[in-house]
CSV table of C-alpha atoms in Angstrom, one decimal:
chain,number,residue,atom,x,y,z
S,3,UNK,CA,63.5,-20.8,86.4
S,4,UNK,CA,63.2,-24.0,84.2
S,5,UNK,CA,61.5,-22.7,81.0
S,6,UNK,CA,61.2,-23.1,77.0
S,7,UNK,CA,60.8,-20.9,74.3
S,8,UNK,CA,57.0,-21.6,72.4
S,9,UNK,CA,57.5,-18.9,69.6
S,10,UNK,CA,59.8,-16.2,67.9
S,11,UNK,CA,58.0,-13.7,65.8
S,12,UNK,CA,59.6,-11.3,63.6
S,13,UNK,CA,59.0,-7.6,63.6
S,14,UNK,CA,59.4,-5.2,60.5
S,15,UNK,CA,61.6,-2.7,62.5
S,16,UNK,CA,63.3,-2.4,65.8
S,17,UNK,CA,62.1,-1.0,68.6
S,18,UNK,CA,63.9,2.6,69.9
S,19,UNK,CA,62.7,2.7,73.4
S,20,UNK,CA,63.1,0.5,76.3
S,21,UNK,CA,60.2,-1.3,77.9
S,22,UNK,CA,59.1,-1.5,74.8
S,23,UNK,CA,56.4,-4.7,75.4
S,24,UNK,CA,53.4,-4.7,76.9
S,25,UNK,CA,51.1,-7.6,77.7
S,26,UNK,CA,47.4,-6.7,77.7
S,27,UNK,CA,45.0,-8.4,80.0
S,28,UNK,CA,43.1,-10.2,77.8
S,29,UNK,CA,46.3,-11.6,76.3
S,30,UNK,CA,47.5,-9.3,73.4
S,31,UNK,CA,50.9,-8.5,73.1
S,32,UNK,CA,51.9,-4.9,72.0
S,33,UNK,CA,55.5,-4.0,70.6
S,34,UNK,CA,56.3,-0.3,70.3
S,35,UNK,CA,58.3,0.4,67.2
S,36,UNK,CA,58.8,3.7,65.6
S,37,UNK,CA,56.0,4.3,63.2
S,38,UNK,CA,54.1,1.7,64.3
S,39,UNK,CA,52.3,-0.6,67.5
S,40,UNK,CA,52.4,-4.2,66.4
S,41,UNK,CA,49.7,-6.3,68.4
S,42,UNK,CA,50.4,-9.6,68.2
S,43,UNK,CA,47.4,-12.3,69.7
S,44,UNK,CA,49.3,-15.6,70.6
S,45,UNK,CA,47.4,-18.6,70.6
S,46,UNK,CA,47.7,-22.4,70.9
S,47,UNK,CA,47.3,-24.6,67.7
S,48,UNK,CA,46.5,-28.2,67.9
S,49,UNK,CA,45.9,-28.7,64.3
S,50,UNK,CA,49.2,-30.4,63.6
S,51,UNK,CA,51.0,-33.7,65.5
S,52,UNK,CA,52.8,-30.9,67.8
S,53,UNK,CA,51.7,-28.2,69.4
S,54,UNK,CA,52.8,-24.6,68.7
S,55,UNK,CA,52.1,-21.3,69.2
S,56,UNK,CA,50.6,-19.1,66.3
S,57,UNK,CA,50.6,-14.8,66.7
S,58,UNK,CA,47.6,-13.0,64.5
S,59,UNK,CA,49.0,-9.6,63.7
S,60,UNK,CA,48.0,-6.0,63.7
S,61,UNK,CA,48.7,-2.3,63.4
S,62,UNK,CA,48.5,0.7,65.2
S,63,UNK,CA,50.6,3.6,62.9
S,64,UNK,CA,51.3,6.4,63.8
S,65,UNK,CA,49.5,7.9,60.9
S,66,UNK,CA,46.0,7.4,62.7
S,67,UNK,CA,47.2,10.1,65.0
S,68,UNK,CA,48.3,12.7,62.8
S,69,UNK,CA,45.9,15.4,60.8
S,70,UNK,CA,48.0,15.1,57.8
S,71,UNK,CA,48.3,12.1,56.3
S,72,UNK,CA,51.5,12.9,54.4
S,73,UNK,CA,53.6,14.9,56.8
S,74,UNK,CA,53.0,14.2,60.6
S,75,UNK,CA,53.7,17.3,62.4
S,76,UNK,CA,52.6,18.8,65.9
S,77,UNK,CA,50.1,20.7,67.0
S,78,UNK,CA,52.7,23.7,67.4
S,79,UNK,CA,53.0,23.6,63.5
S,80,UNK,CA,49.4,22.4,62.4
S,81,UNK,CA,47.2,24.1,64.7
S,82,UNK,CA,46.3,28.0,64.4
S,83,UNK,CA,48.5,29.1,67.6
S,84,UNK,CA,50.0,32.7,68.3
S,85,UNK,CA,53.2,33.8,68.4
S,86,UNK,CA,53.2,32.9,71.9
S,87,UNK,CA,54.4,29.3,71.1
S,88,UNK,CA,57.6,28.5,70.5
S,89,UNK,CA,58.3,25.9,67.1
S,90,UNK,CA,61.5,23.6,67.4
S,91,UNK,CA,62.8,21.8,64.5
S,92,UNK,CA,62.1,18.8,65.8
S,93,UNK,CA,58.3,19.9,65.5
S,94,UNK,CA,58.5,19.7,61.8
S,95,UNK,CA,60.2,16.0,61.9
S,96,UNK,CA,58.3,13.1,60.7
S,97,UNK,CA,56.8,11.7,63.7
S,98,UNK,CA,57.1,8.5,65.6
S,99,UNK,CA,55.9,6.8,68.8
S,100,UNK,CA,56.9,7.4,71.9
S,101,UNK,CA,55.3,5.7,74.5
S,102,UNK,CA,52.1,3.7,74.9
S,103,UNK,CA,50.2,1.8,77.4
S,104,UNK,CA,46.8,-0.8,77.5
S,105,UNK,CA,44.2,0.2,79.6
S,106,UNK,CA,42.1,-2.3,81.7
S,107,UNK,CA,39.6,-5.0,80.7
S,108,UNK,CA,36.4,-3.5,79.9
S,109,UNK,CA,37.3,0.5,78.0
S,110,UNK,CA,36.0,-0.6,74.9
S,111,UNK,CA,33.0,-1.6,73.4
S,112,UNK,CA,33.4,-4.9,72.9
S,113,UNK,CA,34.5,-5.0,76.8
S,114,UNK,CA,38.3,-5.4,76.2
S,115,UNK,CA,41.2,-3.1,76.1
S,116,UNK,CA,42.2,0.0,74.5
S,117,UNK,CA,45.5,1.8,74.3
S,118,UNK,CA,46.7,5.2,74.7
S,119,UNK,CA,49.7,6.3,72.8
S,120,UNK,CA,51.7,9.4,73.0
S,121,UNK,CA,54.4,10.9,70.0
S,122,UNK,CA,57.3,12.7,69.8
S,123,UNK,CA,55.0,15.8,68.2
S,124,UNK,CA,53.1,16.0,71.5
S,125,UNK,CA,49.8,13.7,70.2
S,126,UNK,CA,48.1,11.6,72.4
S,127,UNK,CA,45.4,9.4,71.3
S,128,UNK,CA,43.2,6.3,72.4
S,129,UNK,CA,42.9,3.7,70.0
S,130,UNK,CA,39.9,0.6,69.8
S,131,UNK,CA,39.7,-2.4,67.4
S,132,UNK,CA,36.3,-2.2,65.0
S,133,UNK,CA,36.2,-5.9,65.9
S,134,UNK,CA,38.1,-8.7,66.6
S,135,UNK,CA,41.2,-6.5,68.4
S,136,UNK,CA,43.2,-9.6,66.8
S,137,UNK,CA,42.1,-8.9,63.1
S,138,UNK,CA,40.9,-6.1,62.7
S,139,UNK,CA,41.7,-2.5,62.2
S,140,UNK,CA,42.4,-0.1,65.2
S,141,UNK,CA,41.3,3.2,65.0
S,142,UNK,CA,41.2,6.6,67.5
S,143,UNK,CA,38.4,6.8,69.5
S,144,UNK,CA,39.6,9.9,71.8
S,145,UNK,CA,42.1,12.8,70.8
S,146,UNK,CA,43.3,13.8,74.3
S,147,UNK,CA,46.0,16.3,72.6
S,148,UNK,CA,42.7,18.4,71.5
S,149,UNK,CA,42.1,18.4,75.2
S,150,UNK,CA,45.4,18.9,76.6
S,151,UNK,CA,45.8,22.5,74.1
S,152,UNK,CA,43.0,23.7,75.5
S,153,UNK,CA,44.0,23.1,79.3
S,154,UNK,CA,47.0,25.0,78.1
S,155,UNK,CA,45.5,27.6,75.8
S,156,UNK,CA,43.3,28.6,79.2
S,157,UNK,CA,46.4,28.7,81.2
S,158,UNK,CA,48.5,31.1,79.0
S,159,UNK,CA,47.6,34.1,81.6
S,160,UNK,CA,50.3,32.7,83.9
S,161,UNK,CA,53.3,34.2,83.1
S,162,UNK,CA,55.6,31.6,80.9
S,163,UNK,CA,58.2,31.4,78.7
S,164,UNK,CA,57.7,30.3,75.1
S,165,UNK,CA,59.5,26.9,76.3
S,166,UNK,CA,57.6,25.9,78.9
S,167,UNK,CA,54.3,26.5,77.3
S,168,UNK,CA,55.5,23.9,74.6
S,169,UNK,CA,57.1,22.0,77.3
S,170,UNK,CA,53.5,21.9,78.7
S,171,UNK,CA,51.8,19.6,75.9
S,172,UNK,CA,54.8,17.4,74.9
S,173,UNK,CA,54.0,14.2,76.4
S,174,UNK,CA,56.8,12.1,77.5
S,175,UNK,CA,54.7,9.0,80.1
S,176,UNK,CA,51.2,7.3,80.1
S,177,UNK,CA,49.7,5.0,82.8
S,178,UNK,CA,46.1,3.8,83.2
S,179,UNK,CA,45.0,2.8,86.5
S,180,UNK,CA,42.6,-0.6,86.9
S,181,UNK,CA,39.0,0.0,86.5
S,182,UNK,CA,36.7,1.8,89.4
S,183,UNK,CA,33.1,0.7,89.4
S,184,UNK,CA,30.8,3.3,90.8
S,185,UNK,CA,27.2,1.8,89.6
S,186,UNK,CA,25.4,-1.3,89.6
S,187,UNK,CA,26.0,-2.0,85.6
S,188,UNK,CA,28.8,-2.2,83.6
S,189,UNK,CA,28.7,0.8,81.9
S,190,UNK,CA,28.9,2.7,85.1
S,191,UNK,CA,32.2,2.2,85.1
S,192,UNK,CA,35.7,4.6,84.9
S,193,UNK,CA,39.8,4.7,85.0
S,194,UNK,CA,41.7,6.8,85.6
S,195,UNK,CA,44.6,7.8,82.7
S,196,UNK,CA,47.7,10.2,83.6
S,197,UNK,CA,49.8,11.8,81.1
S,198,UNK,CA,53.2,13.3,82.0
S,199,UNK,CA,54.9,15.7,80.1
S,200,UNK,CA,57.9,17.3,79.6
S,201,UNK,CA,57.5,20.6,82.1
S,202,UNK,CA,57.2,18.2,85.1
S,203,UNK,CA,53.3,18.8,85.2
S,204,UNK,CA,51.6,15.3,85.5
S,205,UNK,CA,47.6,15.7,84.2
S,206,UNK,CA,45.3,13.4,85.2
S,207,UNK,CA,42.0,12.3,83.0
S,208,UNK,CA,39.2,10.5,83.7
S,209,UNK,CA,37.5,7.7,81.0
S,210,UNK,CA,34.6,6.5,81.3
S,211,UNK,CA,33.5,3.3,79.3
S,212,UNK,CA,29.9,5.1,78.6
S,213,UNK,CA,30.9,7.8,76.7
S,214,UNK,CA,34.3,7.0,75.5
S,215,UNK,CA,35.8,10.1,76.2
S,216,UNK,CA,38.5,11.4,78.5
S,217,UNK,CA,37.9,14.3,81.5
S,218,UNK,CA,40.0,16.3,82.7
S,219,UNK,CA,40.5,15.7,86.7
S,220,UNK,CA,43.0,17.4,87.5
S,221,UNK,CA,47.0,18.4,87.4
S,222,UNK,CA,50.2,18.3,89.8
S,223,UNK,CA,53.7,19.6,89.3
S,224,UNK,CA,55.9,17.8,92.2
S,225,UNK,CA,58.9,18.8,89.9
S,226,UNK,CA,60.0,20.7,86.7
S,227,UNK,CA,62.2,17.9,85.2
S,228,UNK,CA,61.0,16.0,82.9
S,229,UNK,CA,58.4,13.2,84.0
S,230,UNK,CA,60.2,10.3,82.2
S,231,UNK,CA,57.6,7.1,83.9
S,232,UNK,CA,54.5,6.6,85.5
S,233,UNK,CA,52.3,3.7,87.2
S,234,UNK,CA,49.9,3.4,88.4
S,235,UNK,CA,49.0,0.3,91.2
S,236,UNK,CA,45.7,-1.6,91.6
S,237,UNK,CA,42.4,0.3,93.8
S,238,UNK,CA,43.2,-0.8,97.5
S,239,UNK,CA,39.7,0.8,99.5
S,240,UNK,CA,40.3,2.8,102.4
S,241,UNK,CA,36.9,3.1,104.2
S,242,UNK,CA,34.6,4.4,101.6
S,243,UNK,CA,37.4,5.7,99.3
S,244,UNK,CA,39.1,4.0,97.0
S,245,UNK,CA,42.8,4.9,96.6
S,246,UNK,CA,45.5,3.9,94.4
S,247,UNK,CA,49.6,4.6,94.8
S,248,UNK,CA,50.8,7.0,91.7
S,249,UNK,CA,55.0,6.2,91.0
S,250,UNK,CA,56.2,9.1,88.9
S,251,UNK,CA,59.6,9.2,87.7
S,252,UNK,CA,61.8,12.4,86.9
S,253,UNK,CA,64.7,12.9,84.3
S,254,UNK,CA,66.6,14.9,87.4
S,255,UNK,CA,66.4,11.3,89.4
S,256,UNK,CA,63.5,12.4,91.7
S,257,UNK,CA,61.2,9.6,92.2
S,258,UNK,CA,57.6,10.2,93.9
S,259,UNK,CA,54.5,8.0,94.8
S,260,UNK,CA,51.6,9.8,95.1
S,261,UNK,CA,48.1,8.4,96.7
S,262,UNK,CA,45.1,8.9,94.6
S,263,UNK,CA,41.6,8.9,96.2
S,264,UNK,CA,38.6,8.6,94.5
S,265,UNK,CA,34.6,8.9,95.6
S,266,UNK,CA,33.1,7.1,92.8
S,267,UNK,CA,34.9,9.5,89.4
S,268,UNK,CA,35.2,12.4,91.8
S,269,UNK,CA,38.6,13.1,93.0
S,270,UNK,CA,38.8,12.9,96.9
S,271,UNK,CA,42.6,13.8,97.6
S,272,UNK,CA,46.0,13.9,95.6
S,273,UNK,CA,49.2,13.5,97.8
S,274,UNK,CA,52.8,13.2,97.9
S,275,UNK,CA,53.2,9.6,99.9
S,276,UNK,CA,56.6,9.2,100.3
S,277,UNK,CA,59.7,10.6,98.2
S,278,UNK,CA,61.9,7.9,97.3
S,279,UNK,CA,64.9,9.9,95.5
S,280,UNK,CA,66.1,13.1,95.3
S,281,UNK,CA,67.8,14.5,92.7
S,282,UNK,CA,71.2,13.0,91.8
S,283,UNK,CA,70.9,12.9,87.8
S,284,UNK,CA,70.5,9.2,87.5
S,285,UNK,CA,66.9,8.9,86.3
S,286,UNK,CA,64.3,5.6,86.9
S,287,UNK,CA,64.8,3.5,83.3
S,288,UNK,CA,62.1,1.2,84.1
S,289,UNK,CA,59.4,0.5,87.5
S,290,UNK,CA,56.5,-1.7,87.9
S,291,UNK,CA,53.7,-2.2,90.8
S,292,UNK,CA,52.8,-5.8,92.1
S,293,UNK,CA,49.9,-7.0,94.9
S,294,UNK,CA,51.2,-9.7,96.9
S,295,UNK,CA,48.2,-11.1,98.4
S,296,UNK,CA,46.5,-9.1,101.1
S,297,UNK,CA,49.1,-6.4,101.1
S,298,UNK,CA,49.2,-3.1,100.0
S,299,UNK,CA,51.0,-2.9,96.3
S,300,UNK,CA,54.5,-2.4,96.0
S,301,UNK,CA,56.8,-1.0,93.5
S,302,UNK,CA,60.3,-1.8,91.9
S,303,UNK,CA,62.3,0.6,90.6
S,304,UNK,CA,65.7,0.3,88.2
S,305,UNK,CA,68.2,2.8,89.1
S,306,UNK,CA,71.3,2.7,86.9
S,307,UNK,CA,72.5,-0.9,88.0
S,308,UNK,CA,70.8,-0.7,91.3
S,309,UNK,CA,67.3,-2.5,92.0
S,310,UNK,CA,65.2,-0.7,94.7
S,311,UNK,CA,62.2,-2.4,96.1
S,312,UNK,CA,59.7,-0.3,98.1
S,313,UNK,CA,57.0,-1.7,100.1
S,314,UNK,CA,55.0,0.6,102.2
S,315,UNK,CA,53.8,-0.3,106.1
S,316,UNK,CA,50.8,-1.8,106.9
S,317,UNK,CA,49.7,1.8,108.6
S,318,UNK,CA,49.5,4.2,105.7
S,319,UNK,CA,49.5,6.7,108.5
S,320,UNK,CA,53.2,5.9,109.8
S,321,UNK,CA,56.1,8.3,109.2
S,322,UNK,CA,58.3,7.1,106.0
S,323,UNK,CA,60.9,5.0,107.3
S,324,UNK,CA,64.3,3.5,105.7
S,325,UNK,CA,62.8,0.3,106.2
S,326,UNK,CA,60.2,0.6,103.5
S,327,UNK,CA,63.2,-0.1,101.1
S,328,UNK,CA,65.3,-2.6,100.0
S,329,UNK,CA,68.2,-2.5,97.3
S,330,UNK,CA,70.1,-5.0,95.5
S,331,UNK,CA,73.2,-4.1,92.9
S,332,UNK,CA,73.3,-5.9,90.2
S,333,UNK,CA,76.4,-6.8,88.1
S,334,UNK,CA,75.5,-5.2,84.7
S,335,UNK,CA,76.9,-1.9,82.9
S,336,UNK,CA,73.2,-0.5,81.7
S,337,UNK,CA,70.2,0.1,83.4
S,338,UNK,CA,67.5,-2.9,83.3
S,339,UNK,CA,64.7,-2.1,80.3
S,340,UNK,CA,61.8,-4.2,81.5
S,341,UNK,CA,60.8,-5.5,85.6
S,342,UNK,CA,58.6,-8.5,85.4
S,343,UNK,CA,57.1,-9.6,88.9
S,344,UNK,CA,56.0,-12.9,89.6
S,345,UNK,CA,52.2,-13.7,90.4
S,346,UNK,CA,52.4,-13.8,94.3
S,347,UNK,CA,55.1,-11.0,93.8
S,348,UNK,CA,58.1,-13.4,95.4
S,349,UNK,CA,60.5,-13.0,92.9
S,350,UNK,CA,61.2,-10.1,90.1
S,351,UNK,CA,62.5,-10.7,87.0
S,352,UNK,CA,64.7,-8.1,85.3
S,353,UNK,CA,66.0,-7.7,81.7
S,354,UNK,CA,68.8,-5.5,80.5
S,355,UNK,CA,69.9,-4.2,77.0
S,356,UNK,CA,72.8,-5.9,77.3
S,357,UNK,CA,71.5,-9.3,77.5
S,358,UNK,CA,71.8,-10.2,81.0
S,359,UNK,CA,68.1,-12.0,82.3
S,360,UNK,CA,68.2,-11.7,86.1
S,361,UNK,CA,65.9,-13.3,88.9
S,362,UNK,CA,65.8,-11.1,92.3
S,363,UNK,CA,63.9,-12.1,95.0
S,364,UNK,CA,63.9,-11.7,99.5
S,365,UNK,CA,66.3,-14.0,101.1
S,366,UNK,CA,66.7,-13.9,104.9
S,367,UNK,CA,65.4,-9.8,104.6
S,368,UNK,CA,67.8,-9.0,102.3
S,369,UNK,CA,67.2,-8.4,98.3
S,370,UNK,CA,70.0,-10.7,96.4
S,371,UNK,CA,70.6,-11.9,92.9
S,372,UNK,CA,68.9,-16.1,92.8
S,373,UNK,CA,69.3,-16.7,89.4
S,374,UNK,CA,70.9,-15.5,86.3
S,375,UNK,CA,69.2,-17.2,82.6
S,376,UNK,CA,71.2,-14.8,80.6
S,377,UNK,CA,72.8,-17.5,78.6
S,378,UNK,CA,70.2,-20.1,78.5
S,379,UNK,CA,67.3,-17.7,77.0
S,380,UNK,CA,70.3,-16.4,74.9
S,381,UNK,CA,71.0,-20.2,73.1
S,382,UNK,CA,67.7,-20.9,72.9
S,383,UNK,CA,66.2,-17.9,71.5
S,384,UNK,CA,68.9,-17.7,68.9
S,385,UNK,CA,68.4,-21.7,68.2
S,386,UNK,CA,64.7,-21.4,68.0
S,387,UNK,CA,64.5,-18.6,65.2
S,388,UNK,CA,67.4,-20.4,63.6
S,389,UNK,CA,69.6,-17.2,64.3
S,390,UNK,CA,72.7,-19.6,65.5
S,391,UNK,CA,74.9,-21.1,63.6
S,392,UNK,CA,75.2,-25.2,64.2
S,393,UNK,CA,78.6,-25.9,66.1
S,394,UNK,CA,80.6,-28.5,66.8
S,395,UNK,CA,80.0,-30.9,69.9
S,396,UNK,CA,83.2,-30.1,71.4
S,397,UNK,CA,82.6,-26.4,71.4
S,398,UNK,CA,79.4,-27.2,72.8
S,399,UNK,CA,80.8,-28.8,75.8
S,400,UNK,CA,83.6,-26.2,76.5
S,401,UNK,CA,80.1,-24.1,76.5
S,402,UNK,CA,78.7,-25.9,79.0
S,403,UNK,CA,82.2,-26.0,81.3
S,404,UNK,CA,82.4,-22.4,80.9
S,405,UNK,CA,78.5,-21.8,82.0
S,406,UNK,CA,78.7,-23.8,85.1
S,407,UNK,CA,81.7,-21.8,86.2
S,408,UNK,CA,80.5,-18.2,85.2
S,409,UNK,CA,79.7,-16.1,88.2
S,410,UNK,CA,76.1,-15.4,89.2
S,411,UNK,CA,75.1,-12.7,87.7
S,412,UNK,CA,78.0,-12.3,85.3
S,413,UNK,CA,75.8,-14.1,82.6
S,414,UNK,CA,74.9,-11.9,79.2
S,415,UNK,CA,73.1,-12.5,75.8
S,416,UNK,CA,76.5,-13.5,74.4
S,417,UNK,CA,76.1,-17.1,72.1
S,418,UNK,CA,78.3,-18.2,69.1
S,419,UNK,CA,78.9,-14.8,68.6
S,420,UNK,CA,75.5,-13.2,68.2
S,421,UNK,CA,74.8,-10.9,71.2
S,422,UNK,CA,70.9,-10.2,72.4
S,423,UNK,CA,69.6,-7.0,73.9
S,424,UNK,CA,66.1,-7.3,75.6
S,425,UNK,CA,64.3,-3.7,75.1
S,426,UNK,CA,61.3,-4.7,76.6
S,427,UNK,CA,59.3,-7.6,78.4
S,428,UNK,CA,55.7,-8.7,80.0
S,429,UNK,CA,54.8,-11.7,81.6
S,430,UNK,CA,51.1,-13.0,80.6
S,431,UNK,CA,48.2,-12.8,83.3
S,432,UNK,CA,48.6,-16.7,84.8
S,433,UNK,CA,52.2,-16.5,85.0
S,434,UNK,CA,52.9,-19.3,82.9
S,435,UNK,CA,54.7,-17.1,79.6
S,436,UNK,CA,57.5,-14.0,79.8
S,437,UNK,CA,57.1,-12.5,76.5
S,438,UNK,CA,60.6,-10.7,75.2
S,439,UNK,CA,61.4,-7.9,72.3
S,440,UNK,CA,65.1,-8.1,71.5
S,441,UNK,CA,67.6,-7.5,68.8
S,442,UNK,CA,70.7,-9.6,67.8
S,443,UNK,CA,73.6,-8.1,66.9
């Protein structure tokens, strides 16, 4: 992979979750930090002799999802419940971000994007740009937490600890599926969005770009670990349904993918497809869908230092069959933080927080390490945003020796003593751009 680095922003604060980047469709870049989601808008200017690239800046903070301005706290604290609720300390804690996730093209009202975010005091909220999503201020358009306490307030009958009914409404995963067109104009139009949360139960909404507002649909338990990921693929139709695949990801190691199929915004089925891990205590850090042309979407999975590639048979009907996987081990220490497919979905891309920058891809039926740009993203990163230090031509050259004999594979974000971890990256819509959120230590 023969590439150059266009532009190095800097971010106020670090990022404290992995796959912590996310590149919208309509080419806006979101990095999750803390207290706040930075969306950066890259663009080309031409204005001066070379060409560079230029990021407008914005803010989603946490703040805009909190009732109190001054001290964010959860809905366990702030909200008029019972004694039938149980309050941890950490529900008093100032609260910060925990995951978040860009819908499709078309959720808002200027027909772009909006994102759903979830916190570590059990909000969830959908944000929209007043105007230019580039410029302009984001604010909520949907409270789904108001939603998700009253699923829970009706289900308090069932007999339930304190702990689990908290469990219930502390959202740990978000995923939006692509959008599902059930009308002849645009606004008859819906996605679906799943939140996961922290008593195994995955809920699932739909939104519909009319009335800007989430539904509830429905809700599945498969497990009672904690649901750590969830994807969702692109609509494939089946007859007059349209279906989708559902990956959900458990803190016990389970691993699931559901199929989802819809009749226009009514729910047709919910299954379990195919169970691709039991429980061994190694959870999923990271998974991503692809759609290689006229097949059915498959998915990528990072299990400790293992890559697992599942691509389901052309018969949706068949029995699940070992064949439908494909591992590769890769020669790291830490689990990867971001899988990037490539367009056609030939080759997968993985990062790790400890620098390394891998390329996976099929050879001869068998999944194997092709490439390894650990070092080379490394020196030019750090050169780029100035971060390296000039050195001297000879230790330059003993640099390059040493590369060309490093084992593939054995690379890492190592250069003139500044080390790299990648917590997070996105490739843009043509293919052309990986975008990358990393530290240097």
């Amino acid at each position: 992979m023969e590439g150059i680095v266009a532009a190095v922003t800097k971010l106020q604060s670090a990022p404290t979750h992995i796959s912590a980047l996310h590149w919208s469709p309509d080419n806006q870049i979101a990095a999750l930090t803390a207290k706040a989601i930075v969306i950066l808008s890259p663009k080309w200017c031409t204005k001066t002799r070379t060409s560079k690239v230029e990021m407008d800046r914005t803010l989603v903070t946490v703040d805009l999802l909190t009732k109190k301005k001054q001290k964010s706290t959860s809905y366990v604290v702030s909200a008029p419940l019972d004694d039938d609720w149980e309050v941890r300390s950490a529900d008093a804690a100032d609260e910060q971000f925990r995951c978040m996730c860009w819908s499709p093209v078309g959720c808002s009202r200027s027909f772009g994007p909006v994102i759903a975010a979830a916190t570590t005091s059990h909000h969830v909220g959908i944000f929209e740009a007043a105007g230019n999503p580039a410029k302009s201020v984001w604010h909520m358009i949907c409270d789904v937490s108001e939603q998700l306490l009253s699923i829970c307030e009706r289900d308090r009958a069932k007999p339930k600890s304190k702990w689990a009914r908290t469990n219930r409404i502390e959202t740990l995963s978000l995923a939006w599926s692509e959008m599902l067109f059930y009308g002849d104009t645009v606004n008859e139009s819906a996605c679906l969005l799943v939140t996961g949360s922290k008593d195994g139960t995955i809920f699932v909404w739909t939104f519909t770009r009319s009335s800007h507002s989430t539904e509830f649909l429905t809700s599945i338990q498969p497990s009672e670990a904690w649901v750590n990921l969830l994807s969702i693929s692109p609509w494939f139709q089946e007859g007059e349904l349209s279906s989708c695949f559902l990956a959900s990801c458990y803190s016990s190691g389970e691993s699931f993918v559901h199929k989802i199929s819809m009749r226009a915004t009514a729910l047709d089925d919910i299954t379990v497809f195919r169970n691709l891990s039991g429980i061994d205590r190694r959870p999923i850090s990271t998974m991503r869908f692809c759609v290689p042309e006229n097949e059915y979407p498959r998915l990528a999975l990072s299990k400790g230092s293992t890559i697992v590639v599942w691509v389901p048979p052309s018969d949706l009907s068949a029995e699940p069959s070992k064949e439908e996987l494909s591992t590769v081990n890769l020669p790291v220490k830490m689990p990867a933080s971001s899988l990037v497919w490539s367009a056609l979905g030939e080759e997968l891309r993985i990062y790790t927080p400890e620098g390394s920058a891998l390329t996976v891809a099929h050879v001869n039926g068998a999944l194997e390490v092709i490439e390894d740009n650990s070092l080379r993203i490394a020196r030019e990163v750090l050169e780029f945003s100035t971060e390296l230090q000039d050195s001297n031509d000879a230790g330059e050259e003993d640099g390059e020796e040493n590369d060309a004999d490093r084992p593939l594979g054995r690379g890492g974000g190592l250069v003139g003593g500044k080390f790299l971890r990648f917590y997070g990256a996105d490739r843009s819509c043509n293919d052309l751009f990986d975008a990358i959120i990393y530290t240097v230590e």
